[in-house]
XYZ file of C-alpha atoms in Angstrom:
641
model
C -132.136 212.547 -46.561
C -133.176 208.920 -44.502
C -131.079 207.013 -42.167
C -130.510 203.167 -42.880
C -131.808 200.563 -40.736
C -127.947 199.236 -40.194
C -126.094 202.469 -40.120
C -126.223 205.556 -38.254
C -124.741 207.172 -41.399
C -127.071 209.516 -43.302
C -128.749 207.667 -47.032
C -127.952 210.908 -49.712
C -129.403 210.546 -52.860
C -127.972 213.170 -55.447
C -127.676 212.163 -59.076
C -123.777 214.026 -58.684
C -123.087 210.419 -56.784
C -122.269 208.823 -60.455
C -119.498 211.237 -60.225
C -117.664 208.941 -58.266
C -118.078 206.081 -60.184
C -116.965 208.270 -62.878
C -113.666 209.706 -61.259
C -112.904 206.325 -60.326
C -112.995 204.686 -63.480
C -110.576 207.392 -64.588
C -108.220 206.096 -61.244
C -108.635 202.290 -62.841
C -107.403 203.446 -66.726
C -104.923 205.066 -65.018
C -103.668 202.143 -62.826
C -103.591 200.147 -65.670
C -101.792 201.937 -68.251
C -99.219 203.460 -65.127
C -97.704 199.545 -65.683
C -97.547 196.929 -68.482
C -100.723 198.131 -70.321
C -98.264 200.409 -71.828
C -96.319 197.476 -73.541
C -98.566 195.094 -73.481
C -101.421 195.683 -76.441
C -103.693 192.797 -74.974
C -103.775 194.186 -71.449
C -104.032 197.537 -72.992
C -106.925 196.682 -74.718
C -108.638 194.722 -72.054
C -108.446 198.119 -69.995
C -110.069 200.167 -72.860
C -112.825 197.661 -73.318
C -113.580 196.984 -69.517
C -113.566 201.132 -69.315
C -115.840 201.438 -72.162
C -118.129 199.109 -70.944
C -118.218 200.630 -66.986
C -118.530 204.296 -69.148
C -121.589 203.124 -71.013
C -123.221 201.669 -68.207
C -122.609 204.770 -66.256
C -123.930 206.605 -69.002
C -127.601 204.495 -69.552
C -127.974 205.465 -65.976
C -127.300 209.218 -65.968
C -129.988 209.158 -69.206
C -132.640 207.315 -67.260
C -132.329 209.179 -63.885
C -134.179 212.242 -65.210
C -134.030 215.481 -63.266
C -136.818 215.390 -61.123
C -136.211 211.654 -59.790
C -134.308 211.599 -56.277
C -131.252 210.101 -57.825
C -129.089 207.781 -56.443
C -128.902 206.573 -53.479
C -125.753 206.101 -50.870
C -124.315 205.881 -47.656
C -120.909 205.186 -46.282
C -120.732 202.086 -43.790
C -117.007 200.986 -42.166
C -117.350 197.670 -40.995
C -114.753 196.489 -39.103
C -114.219 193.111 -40.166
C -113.607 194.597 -43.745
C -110.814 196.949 -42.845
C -109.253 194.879 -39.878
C -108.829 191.992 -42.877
C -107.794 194.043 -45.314
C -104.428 195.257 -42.992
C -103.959 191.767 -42.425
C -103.779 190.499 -46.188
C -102.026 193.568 -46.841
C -99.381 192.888 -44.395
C -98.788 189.308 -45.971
C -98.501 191.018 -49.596
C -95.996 193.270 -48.048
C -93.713 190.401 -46.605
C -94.282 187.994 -49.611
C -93.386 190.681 -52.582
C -90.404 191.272 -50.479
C -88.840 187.254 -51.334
C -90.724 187.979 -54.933
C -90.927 191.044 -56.379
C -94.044 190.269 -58.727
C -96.341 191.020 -56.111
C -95.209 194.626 -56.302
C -94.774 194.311 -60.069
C -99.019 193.554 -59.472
C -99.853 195.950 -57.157
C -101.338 198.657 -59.735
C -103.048 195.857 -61.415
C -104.359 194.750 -57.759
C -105.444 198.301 -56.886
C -107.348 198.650 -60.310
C -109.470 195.669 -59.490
C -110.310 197.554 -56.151
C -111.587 200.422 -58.057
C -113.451 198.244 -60.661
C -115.186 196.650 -57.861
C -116.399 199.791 -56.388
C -117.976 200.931 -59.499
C -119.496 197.639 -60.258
C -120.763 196.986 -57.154
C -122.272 200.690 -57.172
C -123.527 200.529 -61.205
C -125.129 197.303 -60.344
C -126.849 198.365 -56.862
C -128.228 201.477 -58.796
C -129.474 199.403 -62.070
C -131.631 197.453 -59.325
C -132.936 200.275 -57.498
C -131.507 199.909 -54.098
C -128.630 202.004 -51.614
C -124.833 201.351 -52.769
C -122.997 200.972 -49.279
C -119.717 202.218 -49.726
C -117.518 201.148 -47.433
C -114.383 198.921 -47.257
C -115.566 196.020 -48.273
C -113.965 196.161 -51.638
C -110.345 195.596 -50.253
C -110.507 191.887 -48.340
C -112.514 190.408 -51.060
C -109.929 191.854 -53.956
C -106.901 191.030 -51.291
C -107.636 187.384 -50.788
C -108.789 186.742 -54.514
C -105.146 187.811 -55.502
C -103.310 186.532 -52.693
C -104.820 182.906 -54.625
C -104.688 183.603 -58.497
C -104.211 186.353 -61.314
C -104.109 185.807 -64.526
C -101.682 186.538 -67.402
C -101.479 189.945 -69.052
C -102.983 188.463 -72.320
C -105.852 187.139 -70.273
C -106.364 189.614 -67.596
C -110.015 190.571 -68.804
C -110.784 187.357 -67.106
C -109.759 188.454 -63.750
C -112.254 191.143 -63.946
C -114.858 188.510 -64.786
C -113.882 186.480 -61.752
C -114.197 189.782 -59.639
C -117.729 190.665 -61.167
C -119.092 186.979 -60.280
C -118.251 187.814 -56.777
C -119.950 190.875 -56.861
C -123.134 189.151 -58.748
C -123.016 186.477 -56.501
C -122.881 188.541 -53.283
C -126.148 190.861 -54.715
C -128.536 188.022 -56.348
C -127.359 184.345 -54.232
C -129.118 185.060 -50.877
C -131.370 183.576 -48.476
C -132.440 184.527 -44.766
C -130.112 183.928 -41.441
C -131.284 184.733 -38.358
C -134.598 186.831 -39.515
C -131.870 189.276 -41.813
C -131.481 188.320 -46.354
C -127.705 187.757 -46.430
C -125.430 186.311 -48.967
C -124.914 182.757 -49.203
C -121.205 182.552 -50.739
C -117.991 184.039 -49.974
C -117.471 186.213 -52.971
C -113.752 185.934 -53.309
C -114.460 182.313 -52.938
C -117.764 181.843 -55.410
C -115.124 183.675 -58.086
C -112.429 181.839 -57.761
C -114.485 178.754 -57.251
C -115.956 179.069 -60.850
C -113.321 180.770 -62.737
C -111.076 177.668 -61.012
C -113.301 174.636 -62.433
C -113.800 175.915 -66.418
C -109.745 176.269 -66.106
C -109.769 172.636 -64.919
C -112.258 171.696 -67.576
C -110.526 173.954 -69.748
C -107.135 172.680 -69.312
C -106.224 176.450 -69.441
C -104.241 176.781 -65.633
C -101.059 177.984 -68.096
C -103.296 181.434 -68.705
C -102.708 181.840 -64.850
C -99.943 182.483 -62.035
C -101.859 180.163 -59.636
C -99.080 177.458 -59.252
C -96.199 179.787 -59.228
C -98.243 181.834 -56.490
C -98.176 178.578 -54.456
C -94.673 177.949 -54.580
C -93.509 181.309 -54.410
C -95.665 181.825 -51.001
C -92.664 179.336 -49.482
C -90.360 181.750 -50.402
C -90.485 184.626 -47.342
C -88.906 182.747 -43.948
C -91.124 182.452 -41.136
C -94.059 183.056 -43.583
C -96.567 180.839 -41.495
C -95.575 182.471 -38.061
C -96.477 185.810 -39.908
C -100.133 184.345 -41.481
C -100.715 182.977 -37.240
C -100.241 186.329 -35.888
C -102.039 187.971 -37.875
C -104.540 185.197 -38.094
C -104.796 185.429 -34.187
C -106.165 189.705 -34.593
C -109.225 188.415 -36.999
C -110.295 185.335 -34.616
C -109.431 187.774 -31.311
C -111.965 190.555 -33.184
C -114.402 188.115 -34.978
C -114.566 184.844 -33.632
C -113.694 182.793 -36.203
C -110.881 180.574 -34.076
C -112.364 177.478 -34.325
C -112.859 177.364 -38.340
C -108.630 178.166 -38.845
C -108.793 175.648 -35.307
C -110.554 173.074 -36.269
C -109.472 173.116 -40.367
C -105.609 172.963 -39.156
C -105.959 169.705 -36.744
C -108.493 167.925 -39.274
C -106.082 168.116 -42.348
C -102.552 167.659 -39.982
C -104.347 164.551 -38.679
C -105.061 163.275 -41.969
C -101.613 164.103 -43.673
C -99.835 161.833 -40.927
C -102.262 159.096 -41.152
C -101.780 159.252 -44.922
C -97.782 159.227 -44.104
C -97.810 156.452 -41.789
C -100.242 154.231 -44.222
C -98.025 155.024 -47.325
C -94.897 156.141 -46.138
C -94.591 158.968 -48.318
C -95.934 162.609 -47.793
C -99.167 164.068 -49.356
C -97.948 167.687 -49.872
C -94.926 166.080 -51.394
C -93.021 169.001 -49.340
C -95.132 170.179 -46.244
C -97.081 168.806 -43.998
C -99.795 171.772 -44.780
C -98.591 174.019 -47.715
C -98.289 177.405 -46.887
C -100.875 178.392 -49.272
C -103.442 176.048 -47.584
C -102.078 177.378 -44.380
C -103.312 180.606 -45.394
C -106.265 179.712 -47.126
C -107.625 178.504 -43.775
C -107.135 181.424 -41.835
C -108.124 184.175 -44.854
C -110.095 182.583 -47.432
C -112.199 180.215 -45.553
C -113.238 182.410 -42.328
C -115.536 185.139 -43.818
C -117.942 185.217 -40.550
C -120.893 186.278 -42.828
C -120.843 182.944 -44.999
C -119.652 180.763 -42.240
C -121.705 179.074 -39.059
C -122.485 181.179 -36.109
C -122.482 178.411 -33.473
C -119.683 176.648 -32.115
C -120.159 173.483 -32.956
C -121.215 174.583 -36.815
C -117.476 176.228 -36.883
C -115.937 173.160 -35.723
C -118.121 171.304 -38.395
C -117.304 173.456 -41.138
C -113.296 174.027 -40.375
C -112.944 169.863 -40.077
C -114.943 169.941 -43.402
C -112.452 171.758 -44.806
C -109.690 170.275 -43.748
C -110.997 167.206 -44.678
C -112.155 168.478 -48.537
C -109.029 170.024 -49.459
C -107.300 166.553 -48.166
C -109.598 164.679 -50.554
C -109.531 167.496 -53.266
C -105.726 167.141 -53.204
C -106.339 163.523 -53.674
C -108.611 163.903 -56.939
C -107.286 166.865 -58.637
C -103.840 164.984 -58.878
C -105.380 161.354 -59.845
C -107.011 163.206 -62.566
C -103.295 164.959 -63.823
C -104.624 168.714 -62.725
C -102.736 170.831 -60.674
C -102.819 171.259 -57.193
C -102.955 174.318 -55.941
C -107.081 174.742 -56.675
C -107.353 171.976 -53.773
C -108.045 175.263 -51.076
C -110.486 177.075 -53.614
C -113.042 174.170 -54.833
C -113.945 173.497 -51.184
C -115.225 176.536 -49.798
C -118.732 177.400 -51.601
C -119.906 173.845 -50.926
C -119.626 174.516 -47.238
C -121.341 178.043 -47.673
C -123.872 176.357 -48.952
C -123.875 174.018 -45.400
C -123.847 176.384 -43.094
C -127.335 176.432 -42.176
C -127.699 172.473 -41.995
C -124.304 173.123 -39.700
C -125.946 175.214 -37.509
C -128.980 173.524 -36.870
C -126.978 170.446 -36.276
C -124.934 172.217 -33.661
C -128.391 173.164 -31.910
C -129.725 169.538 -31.594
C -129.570 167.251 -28.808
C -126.060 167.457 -26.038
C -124.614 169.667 -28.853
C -127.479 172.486 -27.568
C -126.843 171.896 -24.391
C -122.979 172.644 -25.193
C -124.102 176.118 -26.836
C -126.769 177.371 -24.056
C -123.308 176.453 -21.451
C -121.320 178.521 -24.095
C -123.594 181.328 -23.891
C -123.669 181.546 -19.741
C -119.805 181.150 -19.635
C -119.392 184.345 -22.494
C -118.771 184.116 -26.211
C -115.942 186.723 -25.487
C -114.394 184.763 -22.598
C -115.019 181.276 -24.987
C -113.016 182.831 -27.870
C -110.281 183.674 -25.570
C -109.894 179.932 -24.777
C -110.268 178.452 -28.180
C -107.625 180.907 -29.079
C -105.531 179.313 -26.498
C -105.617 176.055 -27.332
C -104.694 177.319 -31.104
C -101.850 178.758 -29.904
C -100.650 175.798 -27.874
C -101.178 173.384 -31.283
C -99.858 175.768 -33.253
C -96.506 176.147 -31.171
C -96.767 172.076 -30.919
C -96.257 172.041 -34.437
C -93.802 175.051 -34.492
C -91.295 172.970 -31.530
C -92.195 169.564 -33.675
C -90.860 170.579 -37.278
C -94.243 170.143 -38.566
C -94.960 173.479 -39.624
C -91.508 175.816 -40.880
C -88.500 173.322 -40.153
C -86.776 171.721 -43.064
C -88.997 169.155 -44.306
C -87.744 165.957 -45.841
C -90.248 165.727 -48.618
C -88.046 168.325 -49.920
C -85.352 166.289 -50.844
C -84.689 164.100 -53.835
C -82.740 161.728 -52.180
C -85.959 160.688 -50.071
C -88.028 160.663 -53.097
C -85.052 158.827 -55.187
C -85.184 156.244 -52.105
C -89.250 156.289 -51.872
C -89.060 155.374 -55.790
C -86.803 152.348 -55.468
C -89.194 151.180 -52.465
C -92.506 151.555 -54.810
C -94.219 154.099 -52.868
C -97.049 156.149 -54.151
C -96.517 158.726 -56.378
C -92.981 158.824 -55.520
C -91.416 158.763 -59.348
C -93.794 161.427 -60.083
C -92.671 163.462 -57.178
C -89.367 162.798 -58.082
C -89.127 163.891 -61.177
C -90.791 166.872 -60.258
C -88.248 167.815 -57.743
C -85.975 167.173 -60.553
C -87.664 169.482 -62.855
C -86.904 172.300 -60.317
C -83.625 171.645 -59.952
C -82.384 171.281 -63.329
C -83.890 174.780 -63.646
C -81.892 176.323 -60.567
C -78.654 178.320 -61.078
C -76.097 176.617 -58.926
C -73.475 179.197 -59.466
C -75.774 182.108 -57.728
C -75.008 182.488 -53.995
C -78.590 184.048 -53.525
C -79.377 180.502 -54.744
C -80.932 178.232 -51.543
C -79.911 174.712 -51.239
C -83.604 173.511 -50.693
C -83.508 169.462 -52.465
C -80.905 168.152 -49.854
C -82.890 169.092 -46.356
C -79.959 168.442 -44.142
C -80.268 169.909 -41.001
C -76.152 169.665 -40.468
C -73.593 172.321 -39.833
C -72.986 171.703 -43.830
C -71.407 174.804 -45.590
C -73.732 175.566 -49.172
C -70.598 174.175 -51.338
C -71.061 171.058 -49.439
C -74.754 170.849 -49.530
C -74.303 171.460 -53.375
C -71.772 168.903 -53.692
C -73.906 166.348 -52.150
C -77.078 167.180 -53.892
C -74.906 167.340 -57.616
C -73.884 163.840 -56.549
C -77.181 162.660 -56.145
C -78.589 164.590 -59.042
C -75.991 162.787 -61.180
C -76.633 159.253 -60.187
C -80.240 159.960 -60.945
C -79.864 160.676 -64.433
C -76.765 157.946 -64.560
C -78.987 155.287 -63.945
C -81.875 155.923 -65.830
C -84.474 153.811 -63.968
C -86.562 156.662 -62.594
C -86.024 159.386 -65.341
C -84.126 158.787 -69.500
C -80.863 158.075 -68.797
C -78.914 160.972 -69.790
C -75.059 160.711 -69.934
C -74.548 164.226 -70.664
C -76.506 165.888 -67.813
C -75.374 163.104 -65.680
C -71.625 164.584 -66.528
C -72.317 167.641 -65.757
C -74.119 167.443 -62.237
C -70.971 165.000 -61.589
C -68.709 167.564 -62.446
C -70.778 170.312 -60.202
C -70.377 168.224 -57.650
C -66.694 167.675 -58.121
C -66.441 171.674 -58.156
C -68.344 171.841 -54.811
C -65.596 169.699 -53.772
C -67.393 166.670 -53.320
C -64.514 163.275 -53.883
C -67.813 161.123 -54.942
C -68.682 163.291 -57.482
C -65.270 163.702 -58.913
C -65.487 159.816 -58.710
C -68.381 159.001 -60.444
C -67.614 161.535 -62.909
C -64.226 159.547 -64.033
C -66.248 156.579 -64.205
C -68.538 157.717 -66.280
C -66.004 158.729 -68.234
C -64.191 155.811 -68.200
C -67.144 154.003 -68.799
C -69.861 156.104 -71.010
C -69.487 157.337 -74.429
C -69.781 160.997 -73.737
C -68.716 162.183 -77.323
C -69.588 166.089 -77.437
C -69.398 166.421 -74.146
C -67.307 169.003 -72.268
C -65.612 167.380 -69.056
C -62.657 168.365 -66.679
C -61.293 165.306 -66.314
C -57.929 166.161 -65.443
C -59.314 168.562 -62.379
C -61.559 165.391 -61.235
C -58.288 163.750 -61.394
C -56.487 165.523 -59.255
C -58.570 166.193 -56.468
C -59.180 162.916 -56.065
C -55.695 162.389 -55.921
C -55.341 164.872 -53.129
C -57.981 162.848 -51.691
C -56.157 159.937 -51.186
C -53.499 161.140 -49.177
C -55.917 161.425 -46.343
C -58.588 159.140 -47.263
C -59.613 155.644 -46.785
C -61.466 155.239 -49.362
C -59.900 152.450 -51.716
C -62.249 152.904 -54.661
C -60.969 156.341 -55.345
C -57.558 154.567 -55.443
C -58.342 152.547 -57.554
C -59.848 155.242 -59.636
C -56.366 157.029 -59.835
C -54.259 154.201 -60.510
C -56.817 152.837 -63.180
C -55.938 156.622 -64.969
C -52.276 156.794 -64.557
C -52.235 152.764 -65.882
C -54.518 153.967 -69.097
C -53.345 157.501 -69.086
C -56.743 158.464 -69.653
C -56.613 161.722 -67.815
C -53.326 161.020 -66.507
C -49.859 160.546 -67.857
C -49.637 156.637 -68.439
C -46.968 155.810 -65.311
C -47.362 152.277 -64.563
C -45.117 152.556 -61.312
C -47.848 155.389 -59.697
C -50.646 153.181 -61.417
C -49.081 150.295 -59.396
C -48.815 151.980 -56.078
C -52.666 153.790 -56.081
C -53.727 149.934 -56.724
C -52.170 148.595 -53.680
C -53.002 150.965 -51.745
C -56.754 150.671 -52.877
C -56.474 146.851 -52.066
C -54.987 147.524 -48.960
C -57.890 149.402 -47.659
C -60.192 146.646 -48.606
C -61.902 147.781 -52.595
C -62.385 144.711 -54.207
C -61.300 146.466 -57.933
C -57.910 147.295 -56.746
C -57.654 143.646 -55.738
C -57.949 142.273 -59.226
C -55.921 145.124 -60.587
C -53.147 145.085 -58.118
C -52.775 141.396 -59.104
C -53.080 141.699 -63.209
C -50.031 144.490 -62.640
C -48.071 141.857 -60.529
C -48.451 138.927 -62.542
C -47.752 141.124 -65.489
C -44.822 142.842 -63.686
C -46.056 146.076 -64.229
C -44.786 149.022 -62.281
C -42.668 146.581 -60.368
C -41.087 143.161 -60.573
C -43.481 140.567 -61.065
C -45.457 138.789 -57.769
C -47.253 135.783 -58.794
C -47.339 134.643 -54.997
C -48.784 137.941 -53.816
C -50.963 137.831 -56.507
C -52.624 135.008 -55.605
C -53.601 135.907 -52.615
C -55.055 139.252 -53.984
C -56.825 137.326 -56.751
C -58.310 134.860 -54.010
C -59.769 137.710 -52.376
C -61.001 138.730 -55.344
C -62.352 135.624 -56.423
C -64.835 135.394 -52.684
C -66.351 138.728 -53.456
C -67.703 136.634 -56.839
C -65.458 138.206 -59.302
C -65.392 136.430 -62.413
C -62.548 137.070 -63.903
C -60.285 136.869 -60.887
C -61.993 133.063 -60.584
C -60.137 132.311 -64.476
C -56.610 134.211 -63.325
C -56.709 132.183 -59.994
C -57.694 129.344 -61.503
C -55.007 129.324 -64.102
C -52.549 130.201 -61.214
C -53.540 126.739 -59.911
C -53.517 124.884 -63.201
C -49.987 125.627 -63.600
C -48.448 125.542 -60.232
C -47.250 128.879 -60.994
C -47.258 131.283 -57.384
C -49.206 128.589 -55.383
C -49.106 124.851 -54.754
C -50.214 122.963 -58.015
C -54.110 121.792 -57.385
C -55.978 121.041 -60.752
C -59.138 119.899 -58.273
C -59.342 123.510 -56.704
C -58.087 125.021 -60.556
C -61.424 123.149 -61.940
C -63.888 124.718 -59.351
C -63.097 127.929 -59.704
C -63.307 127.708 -63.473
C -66.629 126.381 -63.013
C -67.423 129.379 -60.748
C -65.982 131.625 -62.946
C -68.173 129.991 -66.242
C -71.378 130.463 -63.452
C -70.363 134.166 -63.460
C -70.918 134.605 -67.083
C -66.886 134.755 -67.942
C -66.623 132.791 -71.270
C -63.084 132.182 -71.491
C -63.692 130.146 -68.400
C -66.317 127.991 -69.789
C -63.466 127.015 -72.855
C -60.393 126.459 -70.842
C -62.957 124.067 -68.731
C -64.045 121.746 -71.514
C -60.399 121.511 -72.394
C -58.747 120.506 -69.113
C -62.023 118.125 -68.958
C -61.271 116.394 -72.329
């Protein structure tokens, strides 16, 4: 029995230690098959084979160690940082799996990577010779790997392969710090570094959960006070403040310059996605793979900041998704940390450590954890961080798109990808798309959001035009009772061919008509008397018609004007008006309506309601032939012949 150099705890070597590489490859079979190996025959099969393969190694080594050999060698070695960081990440998975319930669905699946990395980690130390350190090391590096990506059932024998490159990495990619061989990457990062770029190349993301991990991390309220707390024990034990510090003010800085140059938002829906958010204070801050000096962790937190920014940038010029812009960044700046370091010793920036070390690295941490609090509350009180954000909404993108701005139309129909695959009619449903911060009951917020939904889709500038969807986020919205919605939905009735399509007309109807007993809107009067005059979703009654018409023109919609005088010059619903009329039509006729131009004008031809004037009669047929009314044009050549 020896002693190792870093660890009071007694080296055994016994060739009975393979037992526990044994026993706990029986613990990963049986966290695999306890879930969806059972039904699944490719998962079931990728357990069998990554068993097999762990039993066979196990086996070459028992055959080689012969009986009068030492055996292997062992010794058990808490460090702090790796079970302090594993209670942390565990915490998150906790609070996140309760909002969605796949991360508890995962959780054998998680804890049979843990036990796969034990053995391979041991099998692999023995194969070279040297003292497996068991410890808890296992647990933050298989934590934060899933806490980024897992793969599919069907291709889950890759997430073992990701696992074992962070393991390889960690044993043969070394060099010397500080007089001691260390490793050079983070291995949760080197993985999912490497696994992330031959998906890119690949164009295999689909085989993962990665994006749905990202979005469903906004799920759980409060999610990013939860990651600062507990971010706030790992810098108070470690201190590792200034990387999550530094990283955080780099990347906000950047996001609002990009807002303020563009007009538009980076993150589309954040200022710093939560998933960045907590890639900077648990993916990025690994104190062995990261600078030592001040300065360096300033360096390489602002370098991080900065590289997701720009790998954002790139990864969506290039049509691949997002959410590796937090992974791709974090090996390259393992691989600076000694350059870091040494430029943190030069010059003033030496000077600023030696002062560092007289003051006390404990009492220094304190304070750079005190001005991360203070920003970190800053952006709490501001809305950057947790409020509402308006990125979220599709009536800023919808608006963003008819002003040109970057990306916008893309964002847009994004946002309108998501919604279209939303159940309205659950209550557990949120209303995120509308962002209003206003005491706004759900039905409303619906109702609004329907609306705008609708006139998306009605227009078809942005997205196809679609008549049918269009109906039916009109007629959500006129069920949220929203009037606009029940308004644009008779008009596109009116006013679309919607053959095949299923529409409550006759409910539109008649809330709007309730509607216009208090309202001052005059285009839903029109909108009622235009259906009781057609008795399109209405009973024809020319009188009512009539009535809803003047009271439209009345409140000042230029429709009802032109309508309101066809019925009285027509002496519909009521004895003809051709004097009233005329004044309605001349109304009419200034807001540039054609065809109120050719009534009025024949009004004045004939002396019939107004004072005979063939002059004025001839100018407002030429203003209505300007208009594109063609009648006009004809009845002008023949009161010029």
């Amino acid at each position: 029995m020896s002693f190792s150099a870093t660890s009071n705890s007694p080296i055994k070597r016994t060739r009975k230690a393979l037992g526990l590489p044994l026993l706990l490859t029986g613990v990963f079979i049986a966290l695999g098959f306890i879930c969806r190996a059972r039904i699944n025959p490719h998962l079931a099969w990728t357990y069998v084979g990554v068993a097999a393969c762990l039993l066979g190694w196990q086996l070459v080594l028992f055959l080689r160690a012969v009986p009068k050999t030492p055996g292997f060698a062992w010794e058990f070695v808490p460090v702090r940082s790796h079970y302090v960081q594993a209670a942390v990440q565990f915490s998150i998975y906790a609070y996140w799996g309760w909002y969605w319930r796949n991360v508890y669905s995962e959780a054998p699946l998680i804890l049979s990577q843990v036990a796969f990395l034990y053995i391979f980690d041991a099998l692999l130390t023995w194969s070279r010779g040297q003292t497996w350190r068991l410890g808890f090391g296992a647990w933050p590096i298989i934590f934060s790997t899933n806490l980024f990506m897992w793969f599919h059932d069907d291709w889950f024998v890759f997430q073992f392969l990701m696992v074992a490159m962070g393991v390889l990495g960690k044993q043969f990619i070394r060099w010397e710090r500080g007089g001691k061989l260390t490793h050079i990457f983070n291995p949760s990062a080197l993985g999912l570094t490497i696994v992330s770029l031959v998906l890119i190349f690949t164009g295999t993301s689909s085989y993962t959960w990665g994006e749905q991990i990202a979005i469903t991390q906004g799920l759980p309220p409060h999610l990013y006070v939860e990651i600062f707390l507990c971010g706030l024990v790992v810098q108070y034990f470690f201190s590792v403040t200034l990387l999550t510090f530094s990283s955080a003010a780099m990347l906000g800085l950047l996001t609002l310059a990009y807002t303020k140059l563009t007009g538009v938002y980076l993150f589309v829906d954040s200022n710093i996605p939560i998933a960045v958010f907590l890639g900077l204070h648990l993916l990025m801050t690994d104190p062995a793979t990261t600078p030592r000096s001040s300065l360096g962790k300033i360096m390489f937190g602002s370098l991080y900041g900065g590289g997701v920014f720009l790998a954002y940038i790139l990864l969506r010029a290039f049509n691949v998704p997002e959410f590796y812009d937090k992974l791709v960044v974090v090996p390259i700046l393992n691989l600076l940390t000694p350059l870091l370091d040494c430029l943190a010793a030069l010059g003033v920036a030496g000077n600023f450590g030696r002062w560092e070390a007289m003051v006390g690295p404990r009492k220094m941490n304190l304070a750079y954890m005190s001005g991360w609090v203070a920003l970190f509350l800053a952006m709490l009180a501001t809305g950057f961080v947790e409020a509402p954000h308006v990125g979220a909404t599709i009536g800023f993108w919808a608006k963003a798109a008819e002003e040109n701005r970057p990306h916008a139309v893309e964002n847009l129909r994004r946002l309108l990808d998501g919604f279209n695959r939303r159940n309205l009619d659950d209550p557990a449903e949120g209303v995120l798309g509308l962002g209003t911060n206003g005491p706004l009951r759900r039905e409303q917020v619906l109702g609004i959001l329907c609306n705008q939904v609708a006139s998306i889709y009605a227009a078809g500038k942005f997205v196809p035009a679609d008549p049918a969807r269009a109906a039916h986020y009109f007629e959500k919205a006129c069920e949220f009772g929203n009037p606009e919605g029940c308004a644009n939905l008779v008009i596109e009735y009116f006013h679309t061919n919607l053959a095949g399509v299923q529409v409550d007309i006759g409910r539109a109807l008649s809330t709007l008509e309730q509607v216009t007993a208090t309202s001052n809107d005059g285009r839903i009067c029109n909108i009622v008397g235009f259906a009781y005059e057609t008795g399109r979703g209405r009973p024809m009654d020319k009188i009512k018609s009539r009535q809803f018409y003047e009271k439209g023109a009345v409140l000042g919609e230029p429709a009802a004007w032109k309508n309101l005088a066809r019925m009285q010059l027509a002496g519909e619903g009521g004895p003809p008006d051709h004097a009233a009329a005329a004044l309605w039509l001349q109304k009419a006729a200034d807001a540039q309506d054609g065809l109120s131009c050719l009534y009025l004008a024949r009004l004045y031809h004939t002396g019939d309601g107004v004072r005979q004037d063939e002059p004025k009669a001839i100018a407002l047929l030429k203003k209505a032939r300007d208009l594109g009314v063609e009648p006009a044009r004809l009845l002008l050549q023949q009161m010029q012949q």
